[in-house]
Coordinates of N, CA and C and ligand atoms in Angstrom, one line a residue:
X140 N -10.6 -105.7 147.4 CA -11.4 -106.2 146.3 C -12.9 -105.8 146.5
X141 N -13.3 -104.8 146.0 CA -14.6 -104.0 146.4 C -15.5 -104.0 145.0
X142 N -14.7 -103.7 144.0 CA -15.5 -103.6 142.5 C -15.4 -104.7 141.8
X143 N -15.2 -105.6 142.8 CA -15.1 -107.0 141.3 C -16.4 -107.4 140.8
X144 N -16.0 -107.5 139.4 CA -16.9 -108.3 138.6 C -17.2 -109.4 138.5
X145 N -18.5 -109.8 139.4 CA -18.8 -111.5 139.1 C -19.2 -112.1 137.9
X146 N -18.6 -113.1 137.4 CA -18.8 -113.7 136.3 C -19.8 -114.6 136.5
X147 N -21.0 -115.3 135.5 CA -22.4 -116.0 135.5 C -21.8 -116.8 137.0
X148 N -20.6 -117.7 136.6 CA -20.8 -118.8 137.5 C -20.7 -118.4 139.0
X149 N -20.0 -117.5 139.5 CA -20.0 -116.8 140.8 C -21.4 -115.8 141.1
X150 N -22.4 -115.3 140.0 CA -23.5 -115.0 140.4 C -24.5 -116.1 140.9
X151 N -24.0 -116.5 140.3 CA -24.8 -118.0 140.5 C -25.0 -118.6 141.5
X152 N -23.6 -118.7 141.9 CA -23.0 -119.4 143.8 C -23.7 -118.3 144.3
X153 N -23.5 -117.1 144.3 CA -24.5 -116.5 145.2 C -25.4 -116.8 145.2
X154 N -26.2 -116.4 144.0 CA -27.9 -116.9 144.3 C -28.0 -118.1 145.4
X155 N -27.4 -119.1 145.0 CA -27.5 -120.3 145.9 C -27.7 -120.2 147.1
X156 N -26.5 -119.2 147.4 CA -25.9 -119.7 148.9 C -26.8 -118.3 149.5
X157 N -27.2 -118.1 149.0 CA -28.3 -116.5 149.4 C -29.9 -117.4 150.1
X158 N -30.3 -119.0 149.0 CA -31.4 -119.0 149.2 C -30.8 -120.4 150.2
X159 N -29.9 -120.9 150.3 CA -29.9 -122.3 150.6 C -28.7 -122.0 152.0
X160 N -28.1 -121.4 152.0 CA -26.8 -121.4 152.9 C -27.3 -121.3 154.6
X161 N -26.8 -121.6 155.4 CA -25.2 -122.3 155.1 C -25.5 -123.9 154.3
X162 N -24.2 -124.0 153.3 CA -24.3 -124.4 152.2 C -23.2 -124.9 152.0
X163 N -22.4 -126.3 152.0 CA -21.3 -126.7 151.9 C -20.7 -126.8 150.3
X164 N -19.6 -126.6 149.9 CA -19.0 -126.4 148.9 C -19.5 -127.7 148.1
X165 N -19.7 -129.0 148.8 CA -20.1 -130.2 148.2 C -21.9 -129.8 147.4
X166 N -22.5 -129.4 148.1 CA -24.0 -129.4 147.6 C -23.8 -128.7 147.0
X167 N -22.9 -127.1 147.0 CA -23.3 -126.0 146.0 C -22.6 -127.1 144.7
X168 N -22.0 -127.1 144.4 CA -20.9 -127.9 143.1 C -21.9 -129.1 142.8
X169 N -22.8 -129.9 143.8 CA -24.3 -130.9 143.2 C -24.8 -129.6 142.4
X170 N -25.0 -128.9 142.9 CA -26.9 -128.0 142.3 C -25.9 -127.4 141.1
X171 N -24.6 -127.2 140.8 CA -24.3 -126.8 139.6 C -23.8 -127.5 138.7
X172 N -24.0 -129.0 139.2 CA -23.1 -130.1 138.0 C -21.9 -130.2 137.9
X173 N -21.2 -129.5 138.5 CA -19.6 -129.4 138.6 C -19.0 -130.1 139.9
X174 N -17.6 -130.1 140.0 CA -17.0 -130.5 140.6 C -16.4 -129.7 141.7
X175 N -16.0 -130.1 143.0 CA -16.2 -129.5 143.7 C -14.7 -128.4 143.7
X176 N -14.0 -129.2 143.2 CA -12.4 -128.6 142.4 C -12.6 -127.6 141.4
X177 N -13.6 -127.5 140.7 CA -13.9 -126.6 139.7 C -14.2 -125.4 140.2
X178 N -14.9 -125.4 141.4 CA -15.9 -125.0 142.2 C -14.8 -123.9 143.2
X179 N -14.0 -124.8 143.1 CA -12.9 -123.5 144.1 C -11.9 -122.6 144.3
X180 N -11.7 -122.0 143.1 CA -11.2 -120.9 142.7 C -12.3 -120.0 142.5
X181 N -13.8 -119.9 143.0 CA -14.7 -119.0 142.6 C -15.2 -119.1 144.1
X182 N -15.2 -119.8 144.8 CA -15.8 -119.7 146.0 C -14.4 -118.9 147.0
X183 N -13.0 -119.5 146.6 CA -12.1 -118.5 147.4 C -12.6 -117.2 146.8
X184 N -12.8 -116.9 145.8 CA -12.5 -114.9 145.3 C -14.0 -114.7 145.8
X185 N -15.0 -115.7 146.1 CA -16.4 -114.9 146.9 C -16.3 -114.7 148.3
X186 N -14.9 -115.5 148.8 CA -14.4 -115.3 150.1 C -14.0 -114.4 150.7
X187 N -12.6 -114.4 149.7 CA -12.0 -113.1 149.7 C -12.8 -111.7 149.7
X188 N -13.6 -111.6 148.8 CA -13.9 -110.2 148.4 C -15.0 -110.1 149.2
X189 N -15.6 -110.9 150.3 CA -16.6 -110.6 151.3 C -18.1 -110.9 150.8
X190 N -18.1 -111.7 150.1 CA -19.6 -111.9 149.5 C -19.9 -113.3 150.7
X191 N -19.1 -114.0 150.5 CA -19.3 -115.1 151.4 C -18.5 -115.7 152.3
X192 N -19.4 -115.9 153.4 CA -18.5 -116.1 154.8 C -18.1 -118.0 154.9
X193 N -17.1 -118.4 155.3 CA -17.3 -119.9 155.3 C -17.0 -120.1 156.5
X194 N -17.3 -121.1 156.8 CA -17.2 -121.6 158.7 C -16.8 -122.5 158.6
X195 N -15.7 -123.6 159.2 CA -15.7 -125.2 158.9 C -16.5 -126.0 159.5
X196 N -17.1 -127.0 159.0 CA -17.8 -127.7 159.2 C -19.4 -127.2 159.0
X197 N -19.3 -126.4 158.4 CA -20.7 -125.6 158.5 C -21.1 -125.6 157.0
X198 N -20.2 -124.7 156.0 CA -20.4 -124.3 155.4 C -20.6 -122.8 154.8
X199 N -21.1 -122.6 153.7 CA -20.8 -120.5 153.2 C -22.1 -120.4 153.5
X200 N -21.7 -119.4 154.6 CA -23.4 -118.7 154.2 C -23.0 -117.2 153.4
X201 N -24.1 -116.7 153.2 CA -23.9 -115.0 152.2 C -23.5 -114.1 153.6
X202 N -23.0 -113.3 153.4 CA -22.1 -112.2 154.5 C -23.5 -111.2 154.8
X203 N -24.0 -110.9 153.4 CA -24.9 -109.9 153.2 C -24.7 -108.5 153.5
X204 N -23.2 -108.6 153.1 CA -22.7 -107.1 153.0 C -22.8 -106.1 152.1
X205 N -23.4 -105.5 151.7 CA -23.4 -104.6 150.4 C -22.1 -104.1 150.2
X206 N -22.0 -103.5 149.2 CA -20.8 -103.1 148.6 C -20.0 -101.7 149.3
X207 N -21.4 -101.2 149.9 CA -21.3 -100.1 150.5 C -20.7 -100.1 151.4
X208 N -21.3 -101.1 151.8 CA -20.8 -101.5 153.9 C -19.1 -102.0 153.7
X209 N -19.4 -102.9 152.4 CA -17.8 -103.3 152.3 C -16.9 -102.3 151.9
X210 N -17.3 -100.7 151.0 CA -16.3 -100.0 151.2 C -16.1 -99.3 152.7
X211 N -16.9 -99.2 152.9 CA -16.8 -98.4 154.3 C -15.7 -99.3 155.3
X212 N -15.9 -100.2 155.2 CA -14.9 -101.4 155.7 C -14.0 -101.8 155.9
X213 N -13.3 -101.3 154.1 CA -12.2 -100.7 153.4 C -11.8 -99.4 154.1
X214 N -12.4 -98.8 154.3 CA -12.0 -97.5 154.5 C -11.3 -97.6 155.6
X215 N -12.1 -98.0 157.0 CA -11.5 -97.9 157.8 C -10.9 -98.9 158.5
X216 N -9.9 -99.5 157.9 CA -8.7 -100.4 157.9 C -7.6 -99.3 157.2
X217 N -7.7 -98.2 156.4 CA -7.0 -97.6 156.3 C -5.7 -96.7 157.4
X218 N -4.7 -96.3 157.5 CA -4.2 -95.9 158.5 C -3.5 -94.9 157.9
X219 N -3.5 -93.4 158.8 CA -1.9 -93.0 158.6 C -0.8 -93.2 158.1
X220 N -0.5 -94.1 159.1 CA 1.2 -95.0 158.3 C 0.9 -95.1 156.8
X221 N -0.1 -95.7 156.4 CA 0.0 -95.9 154.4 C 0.0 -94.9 154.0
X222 N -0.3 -93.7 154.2 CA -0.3 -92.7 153.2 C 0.6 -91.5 153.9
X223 N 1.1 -91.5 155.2 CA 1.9 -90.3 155.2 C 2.8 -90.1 154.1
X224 N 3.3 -88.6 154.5 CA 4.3 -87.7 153.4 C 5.3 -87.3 154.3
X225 N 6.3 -86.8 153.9 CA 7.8 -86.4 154.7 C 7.2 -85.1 155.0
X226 N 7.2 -84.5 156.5 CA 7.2 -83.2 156.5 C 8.2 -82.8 156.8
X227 N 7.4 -81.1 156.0 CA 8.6 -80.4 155.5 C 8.6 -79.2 156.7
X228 N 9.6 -78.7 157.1 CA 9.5 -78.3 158.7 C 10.3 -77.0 158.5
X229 N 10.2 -76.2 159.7 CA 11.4 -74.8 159.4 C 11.5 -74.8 160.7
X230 N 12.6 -74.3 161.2 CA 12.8 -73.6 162.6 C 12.0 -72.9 163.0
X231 N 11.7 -73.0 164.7 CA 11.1 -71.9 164.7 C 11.6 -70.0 164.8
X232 N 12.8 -70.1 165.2 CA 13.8 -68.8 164.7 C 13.9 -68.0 163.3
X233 N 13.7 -69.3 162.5 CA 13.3 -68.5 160.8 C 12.6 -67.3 160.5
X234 N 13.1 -66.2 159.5 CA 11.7 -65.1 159.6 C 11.0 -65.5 158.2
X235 N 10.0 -64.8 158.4 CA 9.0 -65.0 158.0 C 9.2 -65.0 155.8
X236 N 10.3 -64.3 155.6 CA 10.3 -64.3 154.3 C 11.3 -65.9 154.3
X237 N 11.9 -66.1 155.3 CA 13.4 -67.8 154.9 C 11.8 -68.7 154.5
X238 N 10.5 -68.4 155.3 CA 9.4 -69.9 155.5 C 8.3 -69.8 153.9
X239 N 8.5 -68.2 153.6 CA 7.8 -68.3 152.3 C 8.9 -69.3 151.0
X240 N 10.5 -68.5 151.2 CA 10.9 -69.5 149.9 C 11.2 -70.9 150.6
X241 N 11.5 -71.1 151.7 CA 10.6 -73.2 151.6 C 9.4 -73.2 151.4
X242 N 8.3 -72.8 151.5 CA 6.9 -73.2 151.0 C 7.4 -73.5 149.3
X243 N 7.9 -72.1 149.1 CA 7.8 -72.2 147.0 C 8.9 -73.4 147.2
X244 N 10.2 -73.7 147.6 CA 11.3 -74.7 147.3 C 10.7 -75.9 147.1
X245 N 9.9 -76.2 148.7 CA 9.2 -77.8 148.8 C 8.0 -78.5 148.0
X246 N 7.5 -76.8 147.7 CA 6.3 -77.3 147.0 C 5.1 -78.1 148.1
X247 N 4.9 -77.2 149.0 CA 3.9 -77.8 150.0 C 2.9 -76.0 150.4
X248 N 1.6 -76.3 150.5 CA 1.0 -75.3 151.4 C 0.9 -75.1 152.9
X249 N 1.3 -76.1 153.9 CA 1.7 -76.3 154.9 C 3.0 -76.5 155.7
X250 N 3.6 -75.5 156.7 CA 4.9 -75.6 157.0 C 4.9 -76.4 158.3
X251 N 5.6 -77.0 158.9 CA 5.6 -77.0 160.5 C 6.6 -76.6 161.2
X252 N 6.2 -75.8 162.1 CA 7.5 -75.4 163.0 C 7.8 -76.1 164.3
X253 N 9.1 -76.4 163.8 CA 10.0 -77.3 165.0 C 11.2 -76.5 165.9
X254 N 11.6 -77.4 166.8 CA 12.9 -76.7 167.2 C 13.3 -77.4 167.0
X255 N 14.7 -77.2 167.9 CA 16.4 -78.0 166.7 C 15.7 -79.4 167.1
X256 N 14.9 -79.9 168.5 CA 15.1 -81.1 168.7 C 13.7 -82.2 167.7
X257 N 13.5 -81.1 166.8 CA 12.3 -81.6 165.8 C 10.9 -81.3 166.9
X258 N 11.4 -81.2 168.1 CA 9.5 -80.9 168.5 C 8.6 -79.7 167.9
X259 N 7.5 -80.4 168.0 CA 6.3 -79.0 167.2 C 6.4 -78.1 167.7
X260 N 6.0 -76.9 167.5 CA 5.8 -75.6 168.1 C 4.7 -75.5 167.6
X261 N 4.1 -75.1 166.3 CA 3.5 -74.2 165.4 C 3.5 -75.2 164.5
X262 N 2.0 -74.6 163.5 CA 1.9 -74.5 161.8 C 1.8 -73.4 161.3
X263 N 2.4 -73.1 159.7 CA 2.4 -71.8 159.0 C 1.5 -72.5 157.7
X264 N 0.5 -71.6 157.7 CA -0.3 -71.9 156.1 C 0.0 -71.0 154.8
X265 N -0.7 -70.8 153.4 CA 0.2 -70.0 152.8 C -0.4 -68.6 153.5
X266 N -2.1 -68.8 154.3 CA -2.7 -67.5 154.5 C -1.8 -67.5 155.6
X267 N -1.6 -67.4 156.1 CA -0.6 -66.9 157.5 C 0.5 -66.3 157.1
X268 N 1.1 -67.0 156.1 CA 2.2 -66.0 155.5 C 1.9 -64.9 154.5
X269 N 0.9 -64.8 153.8 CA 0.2 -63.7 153.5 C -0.2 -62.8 154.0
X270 N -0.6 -63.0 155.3 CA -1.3 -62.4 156.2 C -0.4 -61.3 156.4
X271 N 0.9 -62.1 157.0 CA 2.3 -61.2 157.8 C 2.6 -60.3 156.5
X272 N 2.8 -60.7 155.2 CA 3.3 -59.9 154.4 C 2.7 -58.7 153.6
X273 N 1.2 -58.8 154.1 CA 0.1 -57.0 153.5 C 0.4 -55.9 154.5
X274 N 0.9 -56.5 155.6 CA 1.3 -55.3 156.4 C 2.5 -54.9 155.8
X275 N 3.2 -53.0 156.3 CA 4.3 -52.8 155.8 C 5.7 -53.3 156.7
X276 N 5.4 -54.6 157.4 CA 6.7 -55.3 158.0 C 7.8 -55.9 157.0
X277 N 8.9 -55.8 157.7 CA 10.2 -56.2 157.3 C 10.4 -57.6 157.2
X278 N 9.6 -58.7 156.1 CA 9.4 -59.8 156.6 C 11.2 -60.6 156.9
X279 N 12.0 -60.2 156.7 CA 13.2 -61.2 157.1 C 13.2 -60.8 158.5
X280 N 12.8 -60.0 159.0 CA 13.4 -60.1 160.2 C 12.5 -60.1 161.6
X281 N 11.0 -60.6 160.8 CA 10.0 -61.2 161.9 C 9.9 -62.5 161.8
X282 N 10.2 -63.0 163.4 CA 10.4 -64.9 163.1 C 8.7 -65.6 162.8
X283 N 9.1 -66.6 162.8 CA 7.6 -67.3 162.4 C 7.3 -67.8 163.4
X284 N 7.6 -67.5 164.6 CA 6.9 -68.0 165.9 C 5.8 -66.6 166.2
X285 N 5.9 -66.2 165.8 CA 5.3 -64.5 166.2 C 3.4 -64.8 165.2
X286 N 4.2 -65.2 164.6 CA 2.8 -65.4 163.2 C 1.8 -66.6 162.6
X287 N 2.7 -68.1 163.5 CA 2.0 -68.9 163.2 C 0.7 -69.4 164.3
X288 N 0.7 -70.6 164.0 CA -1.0 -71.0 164.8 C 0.0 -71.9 165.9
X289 N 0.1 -71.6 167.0 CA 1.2 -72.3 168.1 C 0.8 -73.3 168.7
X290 N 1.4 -74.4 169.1 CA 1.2 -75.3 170.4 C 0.5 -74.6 171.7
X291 N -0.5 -75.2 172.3 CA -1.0 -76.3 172.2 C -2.2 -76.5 171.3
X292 N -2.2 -75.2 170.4 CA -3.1 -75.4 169.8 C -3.6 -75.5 167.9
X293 N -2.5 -76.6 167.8 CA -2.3 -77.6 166.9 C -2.9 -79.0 166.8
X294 N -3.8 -79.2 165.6 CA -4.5 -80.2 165.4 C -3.5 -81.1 165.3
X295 N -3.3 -82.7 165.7 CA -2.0 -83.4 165.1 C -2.9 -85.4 165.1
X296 N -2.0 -85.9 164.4 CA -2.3 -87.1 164.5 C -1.4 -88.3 164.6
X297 N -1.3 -89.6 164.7 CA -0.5 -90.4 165.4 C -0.2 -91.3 163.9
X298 N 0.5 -92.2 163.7 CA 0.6 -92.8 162.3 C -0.1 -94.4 162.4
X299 N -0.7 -94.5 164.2 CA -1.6 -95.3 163.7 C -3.1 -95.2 163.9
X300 N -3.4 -93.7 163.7 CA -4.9 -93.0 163.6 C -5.2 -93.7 162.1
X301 N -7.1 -93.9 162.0 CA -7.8 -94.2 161.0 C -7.1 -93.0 160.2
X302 N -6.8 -93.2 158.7 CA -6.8 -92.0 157.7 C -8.8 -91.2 157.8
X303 N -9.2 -91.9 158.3 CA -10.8 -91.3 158.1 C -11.1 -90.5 159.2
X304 N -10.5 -90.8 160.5 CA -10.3 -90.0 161.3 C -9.8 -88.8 161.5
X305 N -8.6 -89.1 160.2 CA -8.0 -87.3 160.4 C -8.7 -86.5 159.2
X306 N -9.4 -87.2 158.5 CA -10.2 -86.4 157.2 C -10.9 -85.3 157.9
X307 N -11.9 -86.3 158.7 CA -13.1 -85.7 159.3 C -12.0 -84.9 160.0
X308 N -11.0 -84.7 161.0 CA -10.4 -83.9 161.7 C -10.3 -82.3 160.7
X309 N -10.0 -82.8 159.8 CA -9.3 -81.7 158.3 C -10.8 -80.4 158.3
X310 N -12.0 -81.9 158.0 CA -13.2 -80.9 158.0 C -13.6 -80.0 158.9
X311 N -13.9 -80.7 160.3 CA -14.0 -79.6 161.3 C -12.9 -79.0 161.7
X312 N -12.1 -78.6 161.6 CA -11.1 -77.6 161.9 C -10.8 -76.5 160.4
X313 N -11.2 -77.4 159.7 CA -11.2 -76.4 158.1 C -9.5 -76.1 157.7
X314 N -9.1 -77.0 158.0 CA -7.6 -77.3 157.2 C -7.0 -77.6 156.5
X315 N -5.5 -77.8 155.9 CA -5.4 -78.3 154.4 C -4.4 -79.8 155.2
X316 N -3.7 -79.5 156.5 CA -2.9 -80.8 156.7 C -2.9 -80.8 158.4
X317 N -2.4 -81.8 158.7 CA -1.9 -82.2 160.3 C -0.7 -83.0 160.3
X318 N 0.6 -82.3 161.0 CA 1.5 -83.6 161.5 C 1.2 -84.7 161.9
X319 N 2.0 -86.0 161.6 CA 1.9 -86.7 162.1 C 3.2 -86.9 163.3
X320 N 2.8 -87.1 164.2 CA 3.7 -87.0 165.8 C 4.0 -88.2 166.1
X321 N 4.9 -88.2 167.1 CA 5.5 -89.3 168.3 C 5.7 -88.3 169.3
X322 N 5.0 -88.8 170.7 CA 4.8 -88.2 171.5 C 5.9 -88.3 172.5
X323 N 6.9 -88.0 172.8 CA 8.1 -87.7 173.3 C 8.2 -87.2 174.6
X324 N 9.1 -87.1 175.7 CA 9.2 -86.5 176.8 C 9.3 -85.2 176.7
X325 N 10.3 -85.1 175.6 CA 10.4 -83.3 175.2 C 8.9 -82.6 174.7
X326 N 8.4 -83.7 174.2 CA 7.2 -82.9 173.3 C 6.6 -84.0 172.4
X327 N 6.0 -83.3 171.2 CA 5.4 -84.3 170.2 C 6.6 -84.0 168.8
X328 N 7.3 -85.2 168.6 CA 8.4 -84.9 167.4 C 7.3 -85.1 166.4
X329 N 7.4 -84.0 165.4 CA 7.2 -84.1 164.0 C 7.9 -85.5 162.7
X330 N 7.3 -86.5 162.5 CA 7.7 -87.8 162.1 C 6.8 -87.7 160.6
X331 N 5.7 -86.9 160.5 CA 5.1 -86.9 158.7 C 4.3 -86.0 158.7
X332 N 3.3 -85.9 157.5 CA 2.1 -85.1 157.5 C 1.0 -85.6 156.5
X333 N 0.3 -85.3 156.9 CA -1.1 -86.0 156.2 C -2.0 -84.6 155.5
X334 N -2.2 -84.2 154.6 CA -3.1 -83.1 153.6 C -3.8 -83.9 152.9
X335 N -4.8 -83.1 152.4 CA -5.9 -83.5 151.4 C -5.3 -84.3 150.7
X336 N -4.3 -84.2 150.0 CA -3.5 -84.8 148.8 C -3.5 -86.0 149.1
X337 N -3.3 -86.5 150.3 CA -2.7 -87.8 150.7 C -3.9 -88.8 150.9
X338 N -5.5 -87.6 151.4 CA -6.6 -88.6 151.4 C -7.1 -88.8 150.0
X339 N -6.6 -87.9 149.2 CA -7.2 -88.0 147.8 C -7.1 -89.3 147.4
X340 N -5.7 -89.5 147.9 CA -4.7 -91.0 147.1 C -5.5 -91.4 147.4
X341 N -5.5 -91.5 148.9 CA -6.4 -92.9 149.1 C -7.5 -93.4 148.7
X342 N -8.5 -91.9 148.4 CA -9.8 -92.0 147.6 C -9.8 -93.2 146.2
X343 N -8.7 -92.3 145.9 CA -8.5 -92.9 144.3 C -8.2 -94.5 144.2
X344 N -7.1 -95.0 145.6 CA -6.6 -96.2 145.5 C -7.9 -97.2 145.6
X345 N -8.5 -96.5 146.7 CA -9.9 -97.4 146.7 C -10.8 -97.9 145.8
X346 N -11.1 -96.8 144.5 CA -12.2 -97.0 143.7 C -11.1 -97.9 142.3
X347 N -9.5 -97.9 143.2 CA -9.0 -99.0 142.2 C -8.8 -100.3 142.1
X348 N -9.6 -100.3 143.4 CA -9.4 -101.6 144.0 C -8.4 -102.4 144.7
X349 N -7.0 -101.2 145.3 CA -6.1 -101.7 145.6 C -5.8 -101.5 146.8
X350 N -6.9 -101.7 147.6 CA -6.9 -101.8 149.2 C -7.8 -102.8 149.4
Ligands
ADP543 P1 -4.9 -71.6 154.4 O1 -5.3 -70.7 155.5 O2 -3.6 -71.2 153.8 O3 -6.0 -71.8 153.4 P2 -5.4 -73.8 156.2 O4 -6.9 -73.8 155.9 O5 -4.7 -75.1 156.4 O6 -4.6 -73.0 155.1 O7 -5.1 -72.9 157.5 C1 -6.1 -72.1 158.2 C2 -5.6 -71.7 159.5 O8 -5.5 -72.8 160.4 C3 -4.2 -71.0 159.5 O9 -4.1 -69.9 160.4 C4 -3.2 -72.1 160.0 O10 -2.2 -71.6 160.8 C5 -4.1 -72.9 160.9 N1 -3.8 -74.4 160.8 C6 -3.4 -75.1 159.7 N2 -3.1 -76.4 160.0 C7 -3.4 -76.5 161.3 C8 -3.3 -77.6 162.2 N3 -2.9 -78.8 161.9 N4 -3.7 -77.3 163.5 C9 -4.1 -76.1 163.9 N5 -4.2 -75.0 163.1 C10 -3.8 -75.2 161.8

């Protein structure tokens, strides 16, 4: 709850508890004529949504969080886990034209290459597979281990990494996605993937207020 609209009588409690606080729900409900039952369905949603902090026996004082600080807040309570996607994976044995029609099939810009046991190997981007196919090679019969960006040097993330941590990861590395992994004895198993797309959501969920 980041964008709520305070109504007169909750602008009001603030002003109060901004000049008077800490400020018990009894005095604020005196200085407004109301009851203190009236009073508490507007002081929980000032709770909730971070405008006002309450202590027992104390009373609300103002948090003095701006709205800003409180998206930022929001933001990073966000995780991995809420927004991964299924990744979409190829062998690493595949040649290079089987990984172009899964890119078109899945509808993804990002491949990851696994072995049978699902561990990573590699990522294939659409430029990577472009790349292989302006030369005059045979693409069915060059594998995509030969052409992709290989282990160990694969950006990856965990599903309980900040989503804002892999953003920024996205930026400095200048990428469009990163697996999300479990780190395994064999290796790091491929378990999701995180792309722009997925921070977008989240951009969007936030300015909807449903984080
Ligand atoms: P494109 O090149 O198709 O625009 P990217 O920007 O995602 O797509 O990829 C740029 C390069 O970085 C490619 O060579 C790709 O193999 C590599 N790459 C993509 N994702 C990762 C990743 N998670 N870790 C390491 N390298 C990656």
């Amino acid at each position: 709850m980041i964008n709520i609209e305070l109504n007169k009588r909750q602008q009001h409690i603030l002003e109060i508890v901004k000049q008077n606080g800490p400020i018990t729900g009894e005095h604020i409900a005196d200085q407004l004529n109301l009851t203190r039952a009236t009073l508490r369905p507007d002081l929980a949603i000032l709770t909730m949504a971070g405008f006002l902090d309450a202590r027992p026996r104390v009373g609300y004082f103002y948090s003095g969080k701006s709205e800003t600080q409180m998206l930022s807040d929001s933001l990073k309570k966000i995780l991995v886990r809420d927004y991964q996607s299924i990744p979409v994976v190829v062998n690493d044995s595949v040649s290079v034209y089987d990984a172009v029609c899964t890119m078109f099939l899945e509808d993804v810009g990002t491949l990851f290459v696994v072995d049978k046991d699902s561990i990573l190997k590699g990522v294939l981007s659409r430029k990577d597979l472009l790349r292989a196919s302006i030369g005059k090679q045979e693409l069915t019969t060059i594998p995509v281990n030969i052409i992709m960006t290989r282990m160990p040097n694969v950006t990856m993330c965990s599903r309980e990494d900040l989503l804002l941590d892999v953003a920024k990861r996205l930026i400095d590395k200048q990428i469009d996605a990163v697996p999300v992994v479990r780190e395994t004895e064999a290796g790091y198993e491929v378990i999701g993937r995180i792309t722009k797309t997925n921070i977008a959501k989240a951009f969007v969920a936030l300015a909807d207020d449903e984080i």
